[in-house]
Amino acid sequence: MPGTEEKPAGNGNGSGTKKAAVIVRVAILVLVLLLGLWLAQRLLVPKYISVNEEGLLTREYYAAAGGNDVLFIGDCEVYSNFSPVKLWQDRGYTSVIRGSPQQLIWHSYYMLEDTLRYEKPKVAVFNVLSMKYGEPQSEAYNRLALDGMKLSDVKLRAVAASRTEDETVASYIFPLLRFHSRWSELGSEDFRYMFSTKQLSHNGYVMRLDVKSVDTVPRDKPLEDYSFSQVCWDYLDRMKKLCDDNGIRLILIKAPTLKPAWYDEWDEQIVKYAEDNGLSYVNLLDLRDEIGIDYGTDTFDAGMHLNLSGAEKLTAWFGDYLAENVPSLADRRSDAGMAARWNEKIRYYEEMRDAQQRQLDESGRIDSYWG
Amino acid sequence: MKNCFVTKRKTSLRLFACILLVAAAASLTVFSGCAGSGTEQTSAAVPGSTDSHGSESQATPSAADSFVFKKGDVTIAMHAPAGPVIEALGAYTNYYEEPSCAFEGMDKTYSYPGFDVTTYTKGGSDYVSGVIFWDDSVATAEGVYIGQTLEDIRKAYGADVSGETSVSLTRGASKLLFLLKDGAVSSIQYLAVEN
């Protein structure tokens, strides 16, 4: 009888052990599958090292987040033209740029929202060129702006607002869904930078030392309609409200680059909006002589973007403007912790500058940002 | 015990195999489900991806497919390969190239007396993206030039053409735009558009 009493108990233990073993095996299998998918994703997503390097910008923000008093938002007209390192060296202002190629105004709005998850700057500087685009231009610009954004409700809303017809929200959560067909294009770079990457920017600034002067600029073709799209005005309103709600001073700017065109008719609309909403608007194109920009030496692509020399001139001028117009900005160079952090940024800034200078000295051109 | 163990091991293996099959099927479903669109999307100049149209070249559109501008013996259609056009037009007075913010190639502007030709890059080759007139020394293939009136446009393109400040005509993947100021044509632009 005791035997018959023990038997069920013995069977129960054996069954439990077997179930546990099955569960462990299933768990291991699932983990192996997930690991495989993760590795495949790491391998297949674009690395942005030797092509479209600006694809690194959005993800690089998170290492620079925290303690920035000035936030620049916009397209290449901010990430090529303003140097946060120079602003720190001149004025002791902490700043960061959240830029991406052809960043559209809804990208910019969600960049601002995303930034507020990590820090609350005192000033947000928005470049208004993107007001000219009332609809998504291509998937590629969405990818450059949003693939690197950390997953959050802000990212999901940004993708929903930005995606073109063929894009899915899921592909921004699991990029493997989008890039799996890159297997036939894989190169050594994809393996080398599978788990690590290079740092392109200096708190969002993309450095170029080379010079391609402006010889001629084609006339701007007249447009059929100069009105900005209503969706752009709506996002500008939202950006202003978000800034107001968070006690951030919003400053509108137009960068001093000669191309693409910035029409007087567009400028008038921004001037009126700024007046109607109590905002500052600085058309830096009109101030290029005062800033001291020389389009013979201060641009690397014939007037579309400034090179390091031009960006440092513009930043020096803008630092003076901020000092005069935003007295709440503090010189933080006496903060030892902050100074140490920025000294490291200066070291990398000078390292990249020297690497590019070496390339120019040796070959007369820059083949890589990093040398 | 031995038989019992073998039976249990078979059960576990069957379960393991089933899970593998399900996972493989799911993966295949996910990938095959988007394989078609994925291939198309990859060709859409997404960063880090190669444009699959890279090795293809576009055929020259005919006058039936596109508005064309004629300069002497040279016929310029929108989306036509730019190389032969630029070569045939001869020396230009000015040249400007605009690199894209992010993507391959350049947007180029070639200036000639009275007009500019603009091009875009696709798959490593340049194609005509537009022609813009700057003065009345050039006319459309149908004979309209800067300074003429809406009535002249109607005579050339049909009585149903209308517009107060602009007239926009579409043919295939091209657009012909006339801007009007004080009743006169102030700008004429050929534009390549998506078909």
XYZ file of C-alpha atoms in Angstrom:
566
model
C 0.000 0.000 0.000
C 2.715 2.444 0.801
C 4.030 1.656 -2.684
C 0.736 2.491 -4.261
C 0.663 5.713 -2.298
C 4.122 6.725 -3.451
C 3.571 5.891 -7.117
C 1.294 8.793 -8.000
C 3.626 11.168 -6.170
C 6.590 9.773 -8.095
C 4.749 10.126 -11.404
C 3.777 13.694 -10.534
C 7.390 14.697 -9.938
C 8.492 13.036 -13.156
C 5.786 14.788 -15.120
C 6.727 18.136 -13.577
C 10.365 17.607 -14.432
C 9.488 16.686 -17.995
C 7.283 19.742 -18.371
C 10.024 21.940 -16.983
C 12.492 20.429 -19.440
C 10.150 21.120 -22.334
C 9.601 24.670 -21.154
C 13.347 25.203 -20.871
C 13.870 23.829 -24.366
C 11.126 26.008 -25.802
C 12.535 29.029 -24.001
C 16.016 28.298 -25.328
C 14.636 27.855 -28.826
C 12.731 31.125 -28.643
C 15.814 32.898 -27.305
C 17.962 31.430 -30.074
C 15.433 32.567 -32.659
C 15.250 36.059 -31.171
C 19.028 36.235 -30.999
C 19.219 35.178 -34.627
C 16.729 37.812 -35.684
C 18.540 40.456 -33.639
C 21.881 39.526 -35.177
C 20.339 39.566 -38.646
C 18.916 43.000 -37.948
C 22.262 44.302 -36.667
C 23.907 43.013 -39.812
C 21.354 44.212 -42.338
C 20.503 47.743 -41.236
C 22.506 50.488 -43.007
C 25.621 51.549 -41.092
C 25.963 55.097 -42.488
C 29.755 55.049 -42.307
C 30.917 55.687 -45.853
C 27.617 56.734 -47.388
C 24.807 58.918 -46.045
C 26.769 59.467 -42.843
C 24.102 61.870 -41.600
C 22.020 58.811 -40.830
C 24.036 58.627 -37.600
C 22.844 61.992 -36.319
C 19.549 61.136 -34.663
C 20.960 58.249 -32.617
C 24.012 60.311 -31.624
C 21.820 62.808 -29.808
C 21.232 60.487 -26.876
C 24.911 60.507 -25.900
C 24.881 64.306 -25.919
C 21.536 64.702 -24.159
C 21.268 66.408 -20.796
C 22.179 69.881 -19.657
C 21.919 71.607 -23.030
C 20.499 75.111 -22.747
C 20.224 75.775 -26.478
C 18.594 73.387 -28.932
C 18.945 73.801 -32.683
C 16.373 71.954 -34.780
C 16.182 71.582 -38.540
C 17.785 70.258 -41.664
C 21.320 70.507 -43.026
C 21.088 74.267 -42.579
C 21.575 73.728 -38.856
C 23.803 70.662 -38.623
C 26.270 72.062 -41.166
C 26.185 75.669 -40.045
C 26.281 75.877 -36.242
C 29.052 74.579 -34.012
C 28.064 73.855 -30.385
C 31.750 73.476 -29.507
C 32.439 76.990 -30.757
C 29.407 78.292 -28.818
C 30.817 76.680 -25.673
C 34.300 78.033 -26.265
C 33.077 81.567 -26.969
C 30.214 81.924 -24.543
C 30.092 78.897 -22.277
C 26.612 78.053 -23.578
C 25.714 74.395 -23.751
C 23.935 73.455 -26.952
C 22.988 70.529 -29.131
C 21.677 70.163 -32.668
C 18.907 67.768 -33.626
C 19.288 67.820 -37.350
C 18.833 65.419 -40.214
C 18.927 65.761 -44.001
C 15.877 67.487 -45.392
C 14.244 67.360 -41.996
C 10.601 68.231 -42.490
C 8.701 70.313 -39.984
C 6.839 67.341 -38.497
C 10.188 65.619 -37.982
C 11.376 68.776 -36.235
C 8.312 68.926 -34.017
C 8.795 65.352 -32.860
C 12.546 65.902 -32.429
C 11.575 68.683 -30.019
C 9.129 66.434 -28.210
C 11.703 63.658 -28.029
C 14.306 66.067 -26.683
C 11.953 67.067 -23.889
C 12.020 63.466 -22.679
C 15.688 63.974 -21.809
C 16.224 67.661 -21.092
C 14.563 71.043 -21.112
C 16.568 73.652 -23.007
C 16.010 77.360 -22.432
C 16.041 78.206 -26.125
C 14.911 76.305 -29.212
C 16.233 77.610 -32.523
C 14.268 76.395 -35.542
C 15.413 76.831 -39.138
C 12.377 77.649 -41.260
C 13.482 76.312 -44.662
C 11.395 73.171 -44.183
C 8.228 75.291 -44.292
C 8.478 74.874 -48.064
C 7.614 71.170 -47.878
C 3.978 70.356 -47.212
C 4.221 66.628 -47.732
C 6.723 63.799 -47.237
C 9.427 63.859 -49.894
C 10.753 60.322 -49.705
C 11.092 57.362 -47.403
C 14.841 57.872 -47.250
C 14.584 61.174 -45.382
C 12.171 59.596 -42.930
C 14.665 56.801 -42.325
C 17.525 59.234 -41.780
C 15.468 61.241 -39.307
C 13.567 58.539 -37.462
C 15.335 55.179 -37.627
C 17.801 56.366 -35.002
C 15.163 57.719 -32.625
C 14.754 55.677 -29.468
C 11.537 53.728 -29.307
C 8.831 55.681 -27.507
C 5.333 56.949 -28.072
C 6.951 60.052 -29.566
C 8.723 57.941 -32.183
C 5.555 56.060 -33.030
C 3.651 59.303 -33.497
C 6.526 60.732 -35.517
C 6.500 57.740 -37.836
C 2.732 57.881 -38.184
C 2.928 61.546 -39.126
C 5.846 61.120 -41.512
C 5.488 57.840 -43.314
C 4.935 57.644 -47.008
C 2.369 55.338 -48.538
C 4.528 52.212 -48.625
C 6.085 52.571 -45.189
C 4.841 50.699 -42.155
C 5.137 51.708 -38.512
C 6.297 48.169 -37.728
C 9.344 48.590 -39.955
C 10.540 51.423 -37.711
C 10.209 49.202 -34.652
C 11.788 46.190 -36.361
C 14.012 47.609 -39.120
C 14.747 44.054 -40.256
C 11.324 44.091 -41.877
C 12.523 46.920 -44.088
C 16.143 46.061 -44.679
C 16.110 42.258 -44.967
C 16.596 42.517 -48.712
C 19.983 44.185 -48.179
C 21.591 40.778 -47.778
C 22.761 40.897 -51.381
C 24.357 44.318 -50.848
C 26.284 43.540 -47.675
C 29.862 44.743 -47.546
C 32.719 44.561 -45.079
C 31.409 47.712 -43.402
C 28.219 45.910 -42.428
C 30.205 43.321 -40.491
C 32.782 45.714 -39.083
C 30.193 48.109 -37.651
C 27.633 45.510 -36.693
C 27.991 46.186 -32.974
C 29.747 49.519 -32.852
C 29.842 52.667 -34.897
C 31.762 55.887 -35.325
C 30.804 59.248 -33.920
C 30.099 61.645 -36.759
C 28.907 64.787 -35.062
C 29.969 67.228 -32.399
C 26.746 67.632 -30.421
C 24.969 67.406 -33.759
C 27.367 69.509 -35.829
C 28.758 67.832 -38.939
C 32.196 69.193 -39.713
C 33.620 69.856 -43.186
C 36.879 71.700 -43.687
C 37.111 71.815 -47.465
C 36.281 74.785 -49.633
C 34.262 75.023 -52.817
C 33.642 78.673 -53.433
C 30.601 80.220 -55.018
C 31.365 81.094 -58.623
C 27.854 81.449 -59.877
C 24.387 80.915 -58.492
C 21.555 80.203 -60.910
C 18.557 82.469 -60.781
C 15.691 81.222 -58.646
C 12.838 80.110 -60.823
C 9.533 81.845 -60.132
C 6.942 79.684 -58.399
C 3.302 79.157 -59.199
C 2.320 79.539 -55.550
C 4.428 80.870 -52.690
C 2.003 79.963 -49.903
C 3.258 77.580 -47.262
C 1.103 74.525 -46.722
C -1.404 74.616 -43.874
C 0.139 71.494 -42.377
C 3.412 73.410 -41.947
C 1.665 76.264 -40.177
C -0.093 73.736 -37.934
C 3.213 72.135 -36.912
C 4.789 75.535 -36.349
C 1.853 76.381 -34.076
C 2.358 73.087 -32.241
C 6.058 73.751 -31.893
C 5.358 77.185 -30.441
C 2.790 75.788 -28.021
C 5.146 73.029 -26.882
C 7.827 75.626 -26.251
C 5.408 77.914 -24.429
C 4.152 75.053 -22.259
C 7.710 74.208 -21.268
C 8.991 77.735 -20.775
C 11.276 77.514 -23.815
C 12.046 80.562 -25.902
C 11.462 79.731 -29.578
C 13.615 81.599 -32.087
C 13.058 81.227 -35.825
C 16.011 81.538 -38.165
C 16.861 81.221 -41.831
C 20.421 80.046 -42.298
C 22.710 82.156 -44.507
C 23.113 79.708 -47.376
C 22.570 80.743 -50.966
C 20.905 77.557 -52.174
C 18.249 76.271 -52.076
C 16.284 79.420 -52.781
C 14.641 81.413 -50.014
C 12.090 83.671 -51.675
C 11.069 87.107 -50.416
C 7.470 85.914 -50.542
C 8.341 83.133 -48.104
C 10.269 85.482 -45.870
C 7.326 87.864 -45.625
C 5.101 85.048 -44.366
C 7.577 84.107 -41.631
C 8.076 87.733 -40.623
C 4.314 88.120 -40.228
C 3.974 84.873 -38.274
C 6.757 85.926 -35.930
C 5.153 89.333 -35.399
C 1.708 87.839 -34.834
C 3.045 85.336 -32.320
C 5.595 87.421 -30.479
C 8.550 85.392 -31.733
C 12.004 86.469 -32.821
C 12.871 85.731 -36.433
C 16.396 86.226 -37.700
C 17.006 86.004 -41.426
C 20.727 85.327 -41.353
C 20.893 85.561 -45.144
C 20.295 89.288 -44.838
C 23.042 89.526 -42.198
C 25.763 87.599 -44.024
C 27.990 90.664 -44.427
C 27.631 91.605 -40.771
C 28.413 87.999 -39.823
C 31.452 88.123 -42.083
C 30.680 85.143 -44.276
C 32.872 85.004 -47.355
C 31.352 82.665 -49.923
C 34.771 82.355 -51.503
C 36.182 80.583 -48.437
C 33.360 79.675 -46.058
C 31.387 77.041 -47.961
C 32.284 73.520 -49.041
C 29.685 73.133 -51.771
C 29.302 76.459 -53.525
C 26.893 78.092 -51.135
C 24.582 75.344 -49.960
C 26.345 74.667 -46.655
C 29.028 76.405 -44.643
C 32.356 74.746 -43.933
C 34.048 74.872 -40.524
C 35.327 78.387 -41.106
C 31.849 79.626 -42.048
C 30.115 77.694 -39.263
C 32.448 79.158 -36.639
C 31.852 82.694 -37.938
C 28.099 82.166 -37.892
C 28.194 80.591 -34.433
C 30.308 83.443 -33.061
C 27.754 85.938 -34.348
C 24.837 83.904 -33.057
C 26.480 83.601 -29.634
C 26.548 87.393 -29.459
C 22.907 87.484 -30.529
C 21.915 85.015 -27.816
C 23.882 86.916 -25.178
C 22.048 90.076 -26.106
C 18.576 88.637 -26.519
C 18.397 85.754 -24.060
C 19.927 87.001 -20.815
C 18.801 83.883 -18.946
C 21.461 81.847 -20.736
C 24.359 81.190 -18.407
C 28.061 80.806 -19.018
C 28.654 77.348 -17.564
C 32.390 77.120 -18.015
C 32.901 77.519 -14.264
C 30.981 74.259 -13.701
C 33.839 71.775 -13.362
C 31.784 68.748 -14.358
C 30.365 70.484 -17.404
C 33.770 71.855 -18.369
C 35.294 68.377 -18.218
C 32.525 67.027 -20.416
C 33.010 69.771 -22.989
C 36.789 69.481 -22.891
C 36.337 65.946 -24.139
C 34.095 67.249 -26.940
C 36.718 69.851 -27.837
C 39.364 67.137 -27.988
C 37.326 65.121 -30.486
C 36.436 68.260 -32.458
C 40.108 69.132 -32.846
C 40.980 65.539 -33.654
C 38.499 65.455 -36.542
C 39.554 68.901 -37.705
C 43.189 67.781 -37.819
C 42.277 64.534 -39.601
C 40.401 66.422 -42.297
C 43.219 68.962 -42.612
C 45.684 66.109 -43.170
C 43.505 64.770 -45.982
C 43.355 68.198 -47.571
C 47.119 68.584 -47.272
C 47.774 65.173 -48.779
C 45.181 64.916 -51.543
C 43.415 68.248 -51.710
C 40.090 66.678 -50.856
C 38.229 65.063 -47.986
C 37.292 61.444 -48.562
C 36.156 60.708 -45.030
C 34.964 62.807 -42.116
C 37.250 60.803 -39.846
C 40.398 60.710 -41.937
C 12.021 2.616 -18.447
C 14.032 2.589 -21.604
C 10.938 2.419 -23.801
C 9.234 5.011 -21.738
C 12.224 7.352 -22.063
C 12.372 6.844 -25.812
C 8.686 7.662 -26.075
C 9.092 10.800 -24.002
C 12.166 11.854 -25.945
C 10.257 11.330 -29.205
C 7.461 13.507 -27.850
C 9.926 16.246 -26.944
C 11.657 16.041 -30.307
C 8.338 16.191 -32.081
C 7.424 19.268 -30.062
C 10.836 20.791 -30.767
C 10.481 20.070 -34.469
C 6.965 21.495 -34.501
C 8.176 24.714 -32.897
C 11.035 24.958 -35.364
C 8.650 24.454 -38.256
C 6.246 27.047 -36.906
C 9.086 29.534 -36.355
C 10.493 28.894 -39.804
C 7.060 29.240 -41.347
C 6.461 32.454 -39.434
C 9.805 33.856 -40.533
C 9.135 32.891 -44.114
C 5.684 34.415 -43.930
C 7.064 37.648 -42.519
C 9.840 37.853 -45.071
C 7.940 36.625 -48.091
C 5.012 38.815 -47.141
C 7.131 41.882 -47.534
C 9.633 40.576 -50.006
C 7.905 42.134 -52.952
C 7.445 45.502 -51.397
C 10.823 45.242 -49.726
C 12.568 44.855 -53.030
C 10.684 47.799 -54.393
C 11.402 49.873 -51.309
C 15.083 49.087 -51.477
C 15.126 50.540 -54.922
C 13.587 53.735 -53.649
C 16.998 55.233 -52.875
C 16.821 54.349 -49.226
C 20.071 55.181 -47.466
C 22.505 52.369 -47.355
C 20.727 50.577 -50.119
C 21.637 50.448 -53.732
C 19.148 51.770 -56.209
C 18.114 48.695 -58.115
C 17.470 50.867 -61.129
C 21.126 51.739 -61.073
C 22.043 49.710 -64.089
C 18.945 50.558 -66.035
C 18.608 53.562 -68.259
C 15.468 55.448 -69.114
C 14.287 55.669 -72.664
C 13.920 59.092 -74.225
C 10.255 60.115 -74.020
C 8.634 61.096 -77.284
C 6.668 64.278 -77.938
C 3.523 62.240 -77.400
C 4.696 61.291 -73.885
C 6.071 64.646 -72.844
C 6.054 68.328 -73.676
C 9.257 69.023 -75.535
C 11.338 72.141 -75.988
C 13.122 72.507 -79.312
C 16.275 74.532 -79.634
C 17.495 74.346 -83.186
C 17.827 70.665 -84.008
C 17.843 69.653 -80.392
C 14.644 68.285 -78.897
C 14.495 68.250 -75.108
C 11.941 66.023 -73.402
C 11.444 65.698 -69.672
C 13.096 62.637 -68.089
C 15.220 62.180 -71.220
C 18.863 61.155 -70.690
C 20.705 64.444 -70.177
C 24.082 63.584 -71.685
C 23.091 63.656 -75.374
C 20.986 66.788 -74.818
C 23.769 68.746 -73.138
C 26.262 67.609 -75.746
C 23.969 68.617 -78.593
C 23.236 72.032 -77.090
C 26.926 72.912 -77.183
C 28.759 75.288 -74.866
C 26.810 76.567 -71.901
C 27.316 79.992 -70.391
C 27.073 78.879 -66.775
C 26.983 75.660 -64.821
C 25.902 75.038 -61.252
C 25.560 71.806 -59.358
C 23.682 71.304 -56.152
C 24.520 68.226 -54.124
C 21.552 66.652 -52.496
C 21.398 66.810 -48.729
C 21.795 63.079 -48.557
C 21.665 61.201 -51.765
C 23.655 60.294 -54.787
C 24.483 62.647 -57.537
C 23.848 66.272 -58.181
C 21.038 68.475 -59.346
C 22.688 70.371 -62.191
C 21.796 73.599 -63.939
C 23.182 74.396 -67.398
C 22.591 77.962 -68.551
C 22.249 78.974 -72.188
C 21.215 82.279 -73.737
C 17.567 82.712 -72.762
C 17.044 79.442 -70.904
C 18.359 76.944 -68.348
C 18.267 73.157 -68.489
C 18.181 71.325 -65.159
C 18.951 67.668 -64.559
C 18.657 65.114 -61.808
C 20.607 61.952 -61.093
C 19.118 58.495 -60.959
C 21.070 55.304 -60.809
C 24.284 57.081 -61.683
C 22.906 58.741 -64.829
C 21.576 62.260 -65.372
C 18.119 62.995 -66.761
C 16.359 66.203 -67.732
C 14.253 67.604 -64.899
C 13.281 70.929 -66.406
C 13.736 73.824 -68.778
C 13.065 77.404 -67.755
C 12.917 80.423 -70.045
C 14.408 83.717 -68.877
C 13.527 85.993 -71.766
C 11.599 86.168 -75.040
C 14.460 84.917 -77.191
C 13.148 81.368 -76.892
C 9.672 79.931 -77.422
C 7.878 76.690 -76.732
C 7.604 74.149 -79.540
C 4.068 75.476 -80.039
C 5.344 79.066 -80.380
C 4.559 80.737 -77.030
C 7.174 83.039 -75.478
C 7.499 85.378 -72.501
C 5.471 88.561 -72.914
C 2.572 86.963 -74.782
C -0.942 86.735 -73.395
C -3.385 84.094 -72.217
C -5.054 84.390 -75.619
C -1.790 83.376 -77.290
C -1.569 80.362 -74.993
C -5.124 79.420 -75.952
C -4.312 79.672 -79.641
C -1.356 77.358 -79.178
C -2.751 74.870 -76.670
C -6.537 74.986 -77.004
C -9.434 77.267 -76.262
C -10.243 75.490 -73.007
C -6.974 76.612 -71.381
C -7.630 78.962 -68.486
C -5.968 80.594 -65.507
C -5.595 84.004 -63.883
C -2.055 83.905 -62.567
C -0.876 80.647 -64.081
C -1.654 78.008 -66.670
C -0.501 74.486 -65.999
C -0.668 71.809 -68.685
C 0.235 68.164 -68.166
C 1.317 65.614 -70.727
C 2.560 62.234 -69.507
C 5.339 62.813 -67.016
C 5.802 66.444 -67.948
C 4.224 69.726 -66.995
C 4.304 72.964 -68.927
C 3.780 75.947 -66.667
C 3.034 79.502 -67.745
C 3.050 82.191 -65.060
C 1.033 85.304 -65.826
C 1.603 88.772 -64.463
C -0.561 91.749 -65.434
C -2.056 89.709 -68.252
C 1.266 88.718 -69.806
C 3.337 85.556 -69.616
C 6.148 86.239 -67.136
C 7.679 82.768 -66.899
C 7.613 79.530 -68.890
C 8.800 76.317 -67.297
C 8.955 72.717 -68.463
C 8.973 70.401 -65.464
C 9.494 66.668 -65.135
C 6.807 65.223 -62.902
C 5.950 61.739 -61.723
C 3.815 59.930 -64.225
